[in-house]
Amino acid sequence: MAQLLDGAGKLGWVLLKSVLRFVFMFFNNCVAIPSYCLYLLLLQPLRIWDTSTFWHIEGVMFKWLLAMVSSWGWIAGYTVTEWGDDVRPISEEEAMVIVNHQSTGDVCTLMMCLQDKGTVVRKMMWLMDHVFKYTNFGLVSLIHGDFFIRQGKAHRDKQLVYLKDHLDKYYHSRDRKWIVLFPEGGFLRKRRETSQLFAKKHSLPHLTHVTLPRLGATHIILKTLSAQQENGSVGGEAGTLNQTGIKRKGLQWVVDVTIAYPKARPMDIQTWIFGYRPPTVTHVHYRMYPIKEVPVEAEALTDWLYQRFVEKEELLAHFYDTGAFPPLPGQKEAVSRQMTLDPVWLCVIQSFAFVSGYMWYSVLQYLYCCLF
């Protein structure tokens, strides 16, 4: 009987905590997202007069919004430990980031672990499934200039054309530096069986912890954003001009990110919202490849991309067996780094969001009373 009461008490606490978290996040979204939109609406004259300053301000507020999402997980005890290469020294250079995809929590994890990487978050562009367009954050991503890609053979060719046009129109004009994509084209649980059948049919490696990546978006990004040499190969020295007349070198790096969850149990967005899972450490592994090492020709790029995901499979298998990633080539022992968020900074951002929400509510209420 005592055990039953103890279990009921714990369940009641989890439910109460989940309800309180949901209420807080609901109001957090209600004040933060409209405030972001209204501030940008107010700044539209600046967009005409000084585009670069407008997008700088937008990027700062975008980073703050992502920090709020990160704080939802952080206060529940969901933290990140980083392994592999240190990507902070290249935070001001252009990079394409390829990530394995297990659940909706992958996006939240990236939002958290990139917060301390200089200007990356405010100058990044996301490629994500079109379903995200209809979430609470969809409007923010649309304004920021992220690209929503529709999956499926029926849409594939058109989507690649749209992606090319999108990159030409928004990437340089808004001073983007990093572009994040999930080459697998869907969640692991949904694509694993299909990927394994495809691999068996074409004598490709059998993968369990990742799926075979798709080439399309990766190829378009490399061709569009990398500086092209006269012989057609990708190089890091030739430059292109953006709309502000500043010379850019194009993509300089491919950052290969591997996300691992304890016991291979992915964390989804519902967990971040309700916080019903015990404190959990998500592990993120980085490998950096200079753009000169990445082929741009389709067949060679396919082989290169497959090899990266074979390496991800080996990394994840090692992690699930040992609880740690293996050391990098040339290292005797793997070194991990605990990623931390500044609680004072998070409190300041949240306070600013709620003060802004109250201010805009008062302004709109006053205008409504004046007009009606």
Short mmCIF file of C-alpha atoms in Angstrom, two decimals:
data_model
loop_
_atom_site.label_atom_id
_atom_site.label_comp_id
_atom_site.label_asym_id
_atom_site.label_seq_id
_atom_site.Cartn_x
_atom_site.Cartn_y
_atom_site.Cartn_z
CA MET A 1 0.00 0.00 0.00
CA ALA A 2 2.85 2.36 0.90
CA GLN A 3 4.54 1.63 -2.44
CA LEU A 4 1.27 2.32 -4.26
CA LEU A 5 0.84 5.65 -2.51
CA ASP A 6 4.47 6.55 -3.19
CA GLY A 7 4.03 5.73 -6.88
CA ALA A 8 0.82 7.74 -7.05
CA GLY A 9 2.54 10.70 -5.41
CA LYS A 10 5.39 10.59 -7.94
CA LEU A 11 2.94 10.32 -10.83
CA GLY A 12 0.94 13.24 -9.46
CA TRP A 13 4.10 15.37 -9.22
CA VAL A 14 5.08 14.51 -12.80
CA LEU A 15 1.60 15.45 -14.05
CA LEU A 16 1.55 18.70 -12.08
CA LYS A 17 5.02 19.62 -13.32
CA SER A 18 4.00 18.84 -16.90
CA VAL A 19 0.91 21.04 -16.66
CA LEU A 20 2.90 23.93 -15.15
CA ARG A 21 5.57 23.63 -17.84
CA PHE A 22 2.95 23.57 -20.58
CA VAL A 23 1.23 26.68 -19.21
CA PHE A 24 4.55 28.53 -18.97
CA MET A 25 5.58 27.57 -22.51
CA PHE A 26 2.15 28.47 -23.88
CA PHE A 27 2.45 31.99 -22.47
CA ASN A 28 6.13 32.10 -23.44
CA ASN A 29 5.12 31.51 -27.08
CA CYS A 30 2.19 33.93 -26.81
CA VAL A 31 4.48 36.81 -25.79
CA ALA A 32 7.74 35.98 -27.58
CA ILE A 33 6.62 35.14 -31.13
CA PRO A 34 4.14 38.03 -31.60
CA SER A 35 6.72 40.42 -30.09
CA TYR A 36 9.35 39.19 -32.57
CA CYS A 37 6.93 39.77 -35.47
CA LEU A 38 5.79 43.19 -34.24
CA TYR A 39 9.34 44.44 -33.64
CA LEU A 40 10.25 43.45 -37.20
CA LEU A 41 7.10 45.09 -38.53
CA LEU A 42 8.08 48.28 -36.72
CA LEU A 43 11.58 48.06 -38.24
CA GLN A 44 10.43 47.74 -41.87
CA PRO A 45 11.63 51.29 -42.74
CA LEU A 46 15.11 50.23 -41.54
CA ARG A 47 14.93 47.22 -43.85
CA ILE A 48 14.55 49.59 -46.81
CA TRP A 49 17.20 52.04 -45.60
CA ASP A 50 19.83 49.62 -44.22
CA THR A 51 19.13 45.96 -45.02
CA SER A 52 22.22 44.54 -43.30
CA THR A 53 21.39 46.23 -39.98
CA PHE A 54 17.79 45.02 -40.16
CA TRP A 55 18.85 41.39 -40.64
CA HIS A 56 21.48 41.75 -37.92
CA ILE A 57 18.74 42.78 -35.45
CA GLU A 58 16.46 40.03 -36.71
CA GLY A 59 19.27 37.48 -36.21
CA VAL A 60 19.82 38.60 -32.63
CA MET A 61 16.12 38.19 -31.81
CA PHE A 62 16.05 34.85 -33.64
CA LYS A 63 18.90 33.63 -31.44
CA TRP A 64 17.01 34.78 -28.35
CA LEU A 65 13.94 32.81 -29.43
CA LEU A 66 16.04 29.67 -29.93
CA ALA A 67 17.61 30.26 -26.51
CA MET A 68 14.11 30.26 -25.01
CA VAL A 69 13.44 26.85 -26.57
CA SER A 70 16.81 25.67 -25.24
CA SER A 71 15.87 26.87 -21.77
CA TRP A 72 12.78 24.63 -21.76
CA GLY A 73 15.03 21.58 -21.91
CA TRP A 74 17.77 23.02 -19.73
CA ILE A 75 15.48 23.69 -16.73
CA ALA A 76 14.23 20.08 -16.99
CA GLY A 77 17.80 18.80 -16.75
CA TYR A 78 18.24 18.01 -20.44
CA THR A 79 21.83 18.91 -21.23
CA VAL A 80 24.38 18.31 -24.00
CA THR A 81 27.88 16.84 -23.92
CA GLU A 82 30.04 17.50 -26.99
CA TRP A 83 32.71 15.27 -28.51
CA GLY A 84 35.12 15.36 -31.44
CA ASP A 85 36.31 18.51 -33.19
CA ASP A 86 35.82 21.93 -31.62
CA VAL A 87 33.76 23.90 -34.15
CA ARG A 88 33.93 27.25 -32.34
CA PRO A 89 37.06 28.46 -34.22
CA ILE A 90 35.16 28.23 -37.55
CA SER A 91 31.96 29.88 -36.30
CA GLU A 92 32.56 32.95 -38.49
CA GLU A 93 33.26 30.91 -41.63
CA GLU A 94 30.64 29.46 -43.95
CA ALA A 95 29.73 25.83 -43.39
CA MET A 96 27.22 23.18 -44.35
CA VAL A 97 26.09 21.08 -41.39
CA ILE A 98 24.85 17.51 -41.98
CA VAL A 99 23.05 15.82 -39.10
CA ASN A 100 21.54 12.38 -38.46
CA HIS A 101 17.80 12.52 -37.77
CA GLN A 102 16.07 10.42 -35.11
CA SER A 103 13.25 12.60 -33.78
CA THR A 104 11.87 16.13 -33.43
CA GLY A 105 14.15 16.56 -30.41
CA ASP A 106 17.17 16.72 -32.75
CA VAL A 107 16.22 20.29 -33.69
CA CYS A 108 15.91 21.30 -30.02
CA THR A 109 19.29 19.71 -29.29
CA LEU A 110 20.93 21.71 -32.08
CA MET A 111 19.24 24.89 -30.86
CA MET A 112 20.88 24.30 -27.49
CA CYS A 113 24.37 23.16 -28.45
CA LEU A 114 24.93 25.91 -31.03
CA GLN A 115 24.06 28.72 -28.61
CA ASP A 116 27.70 29.16 -27.53
CA LYS A 117 29.13 29.02 -31.07
CA GLY A 118 29.55 32.74 -31.74
CA THR A 119 27.18 34.18 -34.35
CA VAL A 120 26.22 30.78 -35.78
CA VAL A 121 22.63 30.71 -34.51
CA ARG A 122 21.67 34.17 -35.72
CA LYS A 123 23.34 33.64 -39.11
CA MET A 124 22.18 30.11 -39.82
CA MET A 125 19.62 28.78 -42.27
CA TRP A 126 17.65 25.59 -41.57
CA LEU A 127 16.34 23.05 -44.04
CA MET A 128 13.46 21.19 -42.44
CA ASP A 129 10.37 19.20 -43.30
CA HIS A 130 7.44 21.33 -44.48
CA VAL A 131 5.37 20.06 -41.52
CA PHE A 132 7.38 22.36 -39.24
CA LYS A 133 5.87 25.30 -41.13
CA TYR A 134 2.61 24.65 -39.30
CA THR A 135 4.09 24.57 -35.79
CA ASN A 136 4.28 27.46 -33.34
CA PHE A 137 7.75 28.30 -34.67
CA GLY A 138 6.80 28.09 -38.35
CA LEU A 139 6.10 31.82 -38.78
CA VAL A 140 9.43 32.73 -37.19
CA SER A 141 11.30 30.38 -39.52
CA LEU A 142 9.48 31.78 -42.54
CA ILE A 143 10.49 35.33 -41.61
CA HIS A 144 14.06 34.27 -40.84
CA GLY A 145 14.35 32.68 -44.29
CA ASP A 146 14.54 28.97 -43.51
CA PHE A 147 13.53 26.50 -46.21
CA PHE A 148 10.72 23.98 -45.76
CA ILE A 149 11.21 20.97 -47.99
CA ARG A 150 8.42 18.63 -49.01
CA GLN A 151 9.39 14.95 -49.03
CA GLY A 152 8.41 12.31 -51.57
CA LYS A 153 9.26 11.37 -55.15
CA ALA A 154 6.35 13.40 -56.54
CA HIS A 155 7.83 16.62 -55.14
CA ARG A 156 11.58 15.92 -55.22
CA ASP A 157 12.64 17.57 -58.49
CA LYS A 158 10.48 20.66 -57.95
CA GLN A 159 11.72 21.06 -54.38
CA LEU A 160 15.35 21.10 -55.52
CA VAL A 161 14.55 23.87 -58.00
CA TYR A 162 12.79 25.81 -55.23
CA LEU A 163 15.78 25.24 -52.94
CA LYS A 164 18.21 26.61 -55.53
CA ASP A 165 16.04 29.72 -56.01
CA HIS A 166 15.70 30.14 -52.25
CA LEU A 167 19.46 30.02 -51.69
CA ASP A 168 20.10 32.50 -54.50
CA LYS A 169 17.52 34.88 -53.10
CA TYR A 170 18.07 34.74 -49.34
CA TYR A 171 21.37 33.12 -48.30
CA HIS A 172 23.81 35.91 -49.20
CA SER A 173 21.37 38.82 -49.00
CA ARG A 174 20.67 37.98 -45.33
CA ASP A 175 24.33 37.24 -44.54
CA ARG A 176 23.84 33.59 -43.66
CA LYS A 177 26.93 31.59 -42.66
CA TRP A 178 25.86 28.07 -41.69
CA ILE A 179 23.20 25.94 -43.34
CA VAL A 180 21.79 22.93 -41.49
CA LEU A 181 20.18 19.92 -43.14
CA PHE A 182 19.21 16.33 -42.39
CA PRO A 183 20.28 14.34 -45.47
CA GLU A 184 18.42 11.18 -44.44
CA GLY A 185 15.17 12.91 -45.42
CA GLY A 186 13.12 11.70 -42.46
CA PHE A 187 13.18 10.16 -39.00
CA LEU A 188 15.21 6.99 -38.44
CA ARG A 189 12.20 4.94 -37.29
CA LYS A 190 10.29 5.81 -40.46
CA ARG A 191 13.06 5.34 -43.00
CA ARG A 192 15.17 2.47 -41.60
CA GLU A 193 13.32 -0.43 -43.25
CA THR A 194 13.14 1.26 -46.66
CA SER A 195 16.81 2.24 -46.44
CA GLN A 196 17.88 -1.30 -45.57
CA LEU A 197 15.91 -2.76 -48.48
CA PHE A 198 17.51 -0.22 -50.83
CA ALA A 199 20.96 -1.05 -49.44
CA LYS A 200 20.42 -4.79 -49.91
CA LYS A 201 19.21 -4.30 -53.48
CA HIS A 202 22.24 -2.17 -54.43
CA SER A 203 24.88 -4.00 -52.36
CA LEU A 204 25.36 -1.05 -50.01
CA PRO A 205 26.24 -1.20 -46.29
CA HIS A 206 23.51 -2.40 -43.93
CA LEU A 207 22.83 0.41 -41.45
CA THR A 208 20.88 0.19 -38.19
CA HIS A 209 21.47 3.45 -36.29
CA VAL A 210 21.24 5.73 -39.34
CA THR A 211 19.80 5.45 -42.85
CA LEU A 212 21.37 6.01 -46.25
CA PRO A 213 21.36 9.75 -47.02
CA ARG A 214 19.75 11.36 -50.04
CA LEU A 215 21.93 13.40 -52.34
CA GLY A 216 19.61 16.09 -53.76
CA ALA A 217 19.70 18.95 -51.24
CA THR A 218 23.36 18.40 -50.35
CA HIS A 219 24.35 18.56 -54.00
CA ILE A 220 22.33 21.73 -54.65
CA ILE A 221 23.82 23.47 -51.60
CA LEU A 222 27.39 22.60 -52.56
CA LYS A 223 26.93 23.72 -56.17
CA THR A 224 25.15 26.95 -55.19
CA LEU A 225 27.12 28.11 -52.16
CA SER A 226 30.65 26.84 -52.82
CA ALA A 227 33.15 28.95 -54.73
CA GLN A 228 33.68 27.26 -58.08
CA GLN A 229 37.13 27.03 -59.64
CA GLU A 230 37.60 27.41 -63.38
CA ASN A 231 37.81 23.63 -63.75
CA GLY A 232 34.44 23.25 -62.03
CA SER A 233 35.77 21.84 -58.76
CA VAL A 234 34.96 23.24 -55.33
CA GLY A 235 37.53 25.54 -53.82
CA GLY A 236 37.92 27.70 -50.76
CA GLU A 237 39.81 30.66 -52.20
CA ALA A 238 37.73 32.12 -55.02
CA GLY A 239 35.10 34.56 -53.86
CA THR A 240 31.65 35.76 -54.80
CA LEU A 241 29.98 39.08 -54.13
CA ASN A 242 26.82 39.31 -52.11
CA GLN A 243 24.18 42.02 -52.58
CA THR A 244 26.02 44.38 -50.24
CA GLY A 245 29.15 44.15 -52.36
CA ILE A 246 31.17 42.26 -49.73
CA LYS A 247 33.37 39.50 -51.10
CA ARG A 248 32.54 36.07 -49.67
CA LYS A 249 34.64 32.94 -49.96
CA GLY A 250 31.67 30.57 -50.13
CA LEU A 251 31.41 27.38 -48.12
CA GLN A 252 34.65 26.55 -46.34
CA TRP A 253 33.64 23.53 -44.26
CA VAL A 254 31.30 20.60 -43.99
CA VAL A 255 30.49 19.94 -40.33
CA ASP A 256 29.34 16.36 -39.73
CA VAL A 257 27.17 16.23 -36.59
CA THR A 258 26.14 12.94 -34.98
CA ILE A 259 23.51 13.05 -32.22
CA ALA A 260 23.30 10.14 -29.77
CA TYR A 261 20.72 9.58 -27.05
CA PRO A 262 21.31 7.33 -24.02
CA LYS A 263 20.10 3.76 -24.65
CA ALA A 264 19.16 4.82 -28.20
CA ARG A 265 15.98 6.46 -26.89
CA PRO A 266 15.47 9.67 -28.91
CA MET A 267 13.98 12.69 -27.20
CA ASP A 268 11.03 14.33 -28.95
CA ILE A 269 9.57 17.82 -28.72
CA GLN A 270 6.82 16.59 -26.37
CA THR A 271 9.49 15.61 -23.86
CA TRP A 272 11.02 19.09 -24.06
CA ILE A 273 7.62 20.66 -23.48
CA PHE A 274 6.29 18.48 -20.66
CA GLY A 275 9.59 17.42 -19.07
CA TYR A 276 8.29 14.03 -17.94
CA ARG A 277 11.58 12.27 -18.70
CA PRO A 278 14.28 12.26 -15.98
CA PRO A 279 17.30 14.54 -16.53
CA THR A 280 19.10 13.29 -19.63
CA VAL A 281 22.43 14.04 -21.28
CA THR A 282 22.36 14.06 -25.09
CA HIS A 283 25.73 13.49 -26.75
CA VAL A 284 26.77 15.40 -29.89
CA HIS A 285 29.83 14.49 -31.95
CA TYR A 286 31.46 16.87 -34.50
CA ARG A 287 33.77 16.18 -37.43
CA MET A 288 35.00 19.01 -39.66
CA TYR A 289 35.95 18.53 -43.32
CA PRO A 290 37.54 21.32 -45.41
CA ILE A 291 35.38 21.99 -48.45
CA LYS A 292 38.32 21.13 -50.75
CA GLU A 293 38.01 17.50 -49.59
CA VAL A 294 34.35 17.29 -50.63
CA PRO A 295 33.64 16.26 -54.24
CA VAL A 296 30.95 18.18 -56.10
CA GLU A 297 30.35 15.70 -58.93
CA ALA A 298 27.19 13.68 -58.20
CA GLU A 299 28.57 10.12 -58.19
CA ALA A 300 31.66 10.98 -56.15
CA LEU A 301 29.60 13.07 -53.74
CA THR A 302 27.18 10.18 -53.25
CA ASP A 303 30.07 7.88 -52.30
CA TRP A 304 31.50 10.53 -49.97
CA LEU A 305 28.14 11.10 -48.28
CA TYR A 306 27.51 7.36 -47.88
CA GLN A 307 30.91 7.03 -46.23
CA ARG A 308 30.05 9.76 -43.72
CA PHE A 309 26.92 7.87 -42.69
CA VAL A 310 28.79 4.59 -42.45
CA GLU A 311 31.10 6.41 -40.05
CA LYS A 312 28.06 7.69 -38.15
CA GLU A 313 26.85 4.09 -37.85
CA GLU A 314 30.20 3.08 -36.36
CA LEU A 315 30.24 6.07 -34.00
CA LEU A 316 26.74 5.33 -32.73
CA ALA A 317 27.41 1.59 -32.37
CA HIS A 318 30.50 2.41 -30.28
CA PHE A 319 28.53 4.91 -28.19
CA TYR A 320 25.66 2.52 -27.48
CA ASP A 321 28.15 -0.20 -26.47
CA THR A 322 30.42 1.95 -24.28
CA GLY A 323 28.53 5.15 -23.42
CA ALA A 324 31.19 7.27 -25.10
CA PHE A 325 32.30 8.18 -28.60
CA PRO A 326 35.67 6.86 -29.82
CA PRO A 327 38.69 9.19 -29.99
CA LEU A 328 39.41 11.11 -33.18
CA PRO A 329 42.18 9.81 -35.48
CA GLY A 330 45.51 10.66 -33.85
CA GLN A 331 44.00 10.85 -30.35
CA LYS A 332 44.60 8.23 -27.67
CA GLU A 333 41.57 9.14 -25.62
CA ALA A 334 38.28 10.80 -26.52
CA VAL A 335 37.70 14.17 -24.86
CA SER A 336 34.22 15.43 -24.04
CA ARG A 337 33.02 18.95 -23.23
CA GLN A 338 29.94 19.84 -21.20
CA MET A 339 27.89 22.48 -23.03
CA THR A 340 26.41 25.01 -20.59
CA LEU A 341 23.92 27.86 -20.79
CA ASP A 342 24.17 31.02 -18.70
CA PRO A 343 21.10 31.09 -16.39
CA VAL A 344 21.35 34.86 -15.90
CA TRP A 345 21.32 35.39 -19.68
CA LEU A 346 18.32 33.06 -20.04
CA CYS A 347 16.44 34.97 -17.31
CA VAL A 348 17.19 38.30 -19.01
CA ILE A 349 15.89 37.01 -22.36
CA GLN A 350 12.75 35.55 -20.83
CA SER A 351 12.11 38.76 -18.89
CA PHE A 352 12.55 40.81 -22.06
CA ALA A 353 10.03 38.56 -23.84
CA PHE A 354 7.36 38.95 -21.17
CA VAL A 355 7.95 42.72 -20.83
CA SER A 356 7.74 43.05 -24.63
CA GLY A 357 4.56 41.01 -24.69
CA TYR A 358 2.94 43.24 -22.08
CA MET A 359 4.13 46.39 -23.90
CA TRP A 360 2.71 45.26 -27.26
CA TYR A 361 -0.53 44.18 -25.63
CA SER A 362 -0.89 47.64 -24.07
CA VAL A 363 -0.07 49.38 -27.36
CA LEU A 364 -2.54 47.29 -29.36
CA GLN A 365 -5.22 47.68 -26.71
CA TYR A 366 -4.73 51.47 -26.76
CA LEU A 367 -4.94 51.57 -30.58
CA TYR A 368 -8.09 49.44 -30.52
CA CYS A 369 -9.74 51.77 -27.98
CA CYS A 370 -8.78 54.80 -30.08
CA LEU A 371 -10.16 53.33 -33.28
CA PHE A 372 -13.31 51.69 -31.93
#
